[in-house]
C-alpha positions as MATLAB code, in Angstrom:
seq = 'MELNKTTKEYIRRASNKIRAIQFLGKKCKNCGISNIHVLDFHHISDDKAGTVATLKNGSWPKLRKELDVCELLCANCHQERHFDLNEGALNNRASVNKKTFLEAIKKFECERCGYNKCYDSLDFHHINDNKKEFSLGHINKRFSSVGRLTKVVLEEINKCVVLCRNCHTEYHLNENNKLLNMKTQAAGT';
ca = [
     -17.500   13.697   27.248;
     -14.052   15.227   26.839;
     -11.854   13.673   24.116;
      -8.343   12.629   25.084;
      -5.285   14.019   23.306;
      -4.720   10.903   21.168;
      -8.304   10.942   19.897;
      -8.096   14.646   19.085;
      -4.850   14.098   17.122;
      -6.405   11.189   15.210;
      -9.421   13.340   14.298;
      -7.165   16.211   13.157;
      -5.052   13.869   10.985;
      -8.130   12.249    9.446;
      -9.745   15.634    8.864;
      -6.596   17.026    7.229;
      -6.272   13.926    5.023;
      -9.869   14.212    3.830;
      -9.469   17.941    3.242;
      -6.235   17.339    1.290;
      -7.904   14.645   -0.829;
     -10.772   17.031   -1.591;
      -8.307   19.807   -2.431;
      -6.478   17.571   -4.940;
      -9.635   16.471   -6.746;
     -10.953   13.502   -4.722;
      -9.622   10.808   -7.077;
      -6.505    9.254   -8.559;
      -5.112   11.505  -11.269;
      -4.284    8.488  -13.453;
      -7.135    5.986  -13.122;
      -9.927    7.907  -11.365;
     -10.330    5.645   -8.299;
     -11.908    7.639   -5.475;
     -11.647    5.235   -2.505;
      -9.948    7.451    0.089;
      -8.340    4.444    1.765;
      -6.144    3.669   -1.257;
      -5.242    7.243   -2.221;
      -1.643    8.436   -1.765;
       0.018   11.828   -2.085;
       2.786   11.764   -4.692;
       5.340   14.569   -4.741;
       5.840   15.784   -8.308;
       9.018   17.649   -7.432;
      11.929   17.122   -5.090;
      11.224   20.501   -3.495;
       9.261   19.297   -0.504;
       8.979   20.447    3.094;
       8.195   16.952    4.348;
       5.938   14.007    3.795;
       2.216   14.584    3.652;
       1.824   11.847    6.270;
       3.888   13.939    8.694;
       2.439   17.296    7.694;
      -1.179   16.193    8.176;
      -0.361   16.034   11.900;
       0.136   19.805   11.886;
      -1.781   22.822   10.725;
      -3.794   23.018    7.508;
      -1.796   26.011    6.096;
       1.483   24.025    6.176;
      -0.184   20.982    4.634;
      -1.981   23.130    2.039;
       1.339   24.619    0.896;
       2.839   21.136    0.465;
      -0.113   20.035   -1.668;
       1.024   22.474   -4.377;
       3.843   20.031   -5.187;
       1.701   16.891   -4.922;
      -0.758   14.913   -6.983;
      -3.261   12.321   -5.814;
      -2.624    8.746   -6.956;
      -4.087    5.416   -5.872;
      -1.627    2.939   -4.349;
      -1.283    1.038   -7.652;
      -0.638    4.137   -9.772;
       1.700    5.531   -7.099;
       3.791    2.362   -7.194;
       3.754    2.436  -11.016;
       5.045    6.010  -10.958;
       7.911    5.146   -8.617;
       8.673    1.992  -10.585;
       8.829    4.044  -13.799;
      10.978    6.729  -12.166;
      13.341    4.176  -10.654;
      15.365    2.938  -13.607;
      17.257    0.742  -11.189;
      14.097   -1.182  -10.280;
      15.362   -4.176  -12.195;
      18.403   -4.192   -9.915;
      16.396   -3.685   -6.717;
      16.401   -6.920   -4.687;
      12.756   -6.672   -3.642;
      11.567   -5.973   -7.205;
      13.706   -8.757   -8.682;
      12.410  -11.189   -6.057;
       8.782  -10.161   -6.581;
       9.086  -10.697  -10.328;
      10.728  -14.117   -9.759;
       8.051  -15.143   -7.234;
       5.280  -14.183   -9.695;
       7.018  -16.142  -12.447;
       7.231  -19.172  -10.136;
       3.449  -19.294   -9.712;
       2.677  -17.929  -13.204;
       0.409  -15.214  -11.865;
       0.854  -11.669  -13.084;
      -2.404  -10.033  -12.056;
      -4.527   -9.300   -9.013;
      -6.672  -12.311   -8.225;
      -9.483  -10.009   -7.094;
      -9.737   -7.255   -9.749;
      -7.404   -8.378  -12.558;
      -4.989   -5.409  -12.274;
      -1.825   -6.233  -14.261;
      -0.099   -2.996  -15.324;
       2.936   -3.141  -13.035;
       4.168   -6.226  -11.225;
       5.666   -4.042   -8.506;
       2.099   -3.020   -7.564;
       1.247   -6.648   -6.787;
       1.493   -8.016   -3.238;
       1.583  -11.522   -1.821;
      -1.209  -11.809    0.739;
      -1.062  -14.751    3.119;
      -4.407  -16.552    3.102;
      -3.974  -17.761    6.679;
      -1.831  -15.624    9.000;
      -1.500  -18.559   11.402;
       0.449  -20.492    8.756;
       2.677  -17.569    7.779;
       6.335  -18.349    8.509;
       7.804  -15.102    7.132;
       7.055  -12.135    4.883;
       8.218  -12.607    1.299;
       9.067   -8.914    1.076;
      11.619   -9.211    3.879;
      13.818  -11.857    2.293;
      17.396  -10.568    2.179;
      18.601  -12.999   -0.472;
      18.206  -12.113   -4.145;
      16.553  -14.711   -6.407;
      17.221  -13.841  -10.048;
      15.472  -16.905  -11.495;
      12.788  -19.401  -10.545;
      15.382  -22.195  -10.533;
      17.205  -20.476   -7.667;
      14.184  -20.419   -5.347;
      14.477  -22.586   -2.260;
      11.808  -25.083   -1.223;
      10.989  -22.975    1.849;
      10.385  -19.858   -0.267;
       8.214  -21.773   -2.749;
       6.159  -23.193    0.123;
       5.627  -19.677    1.500;
       4.633  -18.311   -1.928;
       2.014  -21.056   -2.209;
       0.402  -19.880    1.051;
      -0.475  -16.600   -0.664;
      -2.829  -15.021   -3.153;
      -1.707  -12.189   -5.408;
      -3.498   -8.894   -4.747;
      -2.810   -5.443   -6.153;
      -1.981   -2.791   -3.578;
      -5.463   -1.269   -3.796;
      -7.245   -4.590   -3.197;
      -4.739   -5.567   -0.489;
      -5.443   -2.332    1.392;
      -9.203   -2.785    0.997;
      -8.969   -6.395    2.207;
      -7.140   -5.432    5.410;
      -9.450   -2.465    5.978;
     -12.464   -4.783    5.743;
     -10.826   -7.315    8.082;
     -10.025   -4.590   10.631;
     -13.630   -3.343   10.443;
     -14.923   -6.876   11.040;
     -12.716   -7.195   14.145;
     -13.818   -3.798   15.419;
     -17.484   -4.739   14.905;
     -16.992   -8.052   16.731;
     -15.314   -6.265   19.654;
     -18.065   -3.646   19.754;
     -20.788   -6.309   19.705;
     -19.006   -8.319   22.405;
     -18.701   -5.244   24.616;
     -22.411   -4.492   24.153;
     -23.617   -7.910   25.286;
];
């Protein structure tokens, strides 16, 4: 069976990502997590040819060269690094809102693994997508204190659990695999 162009591109990207992860040591430089689904490529200098996500679509030599200015971090540690580097994070609307939302529900750690190093690495995951009215991360208004939160925002926050970025990624990966398995089983019957 001949593979179509889209499938071949997907295989090349996946192969290049795995090869790049192996090249950079197979685990997060900070915490040691080795789950390839939560590993990110962090540029350690501003001298970059492009994003690794874009470069893994191309040839290995171009990607390999870019890896010289990268380190491997899990999603949590990657967010921590950018939060630390961004001194203006406390003035960033999304970060200010996230901190206020966490204060409103008095939860400052992942409800799955207990991660609590950086609040910017925590996500609000809607328990039931059918009841989701909007994404908390897309609110354009800035809420600098819990007292300024609207009833609608508080109701939306209460539809969520707090997950770190690593656990959030793993959760959605598992859900996607369940759907794929159900579709595969349905097609086989």
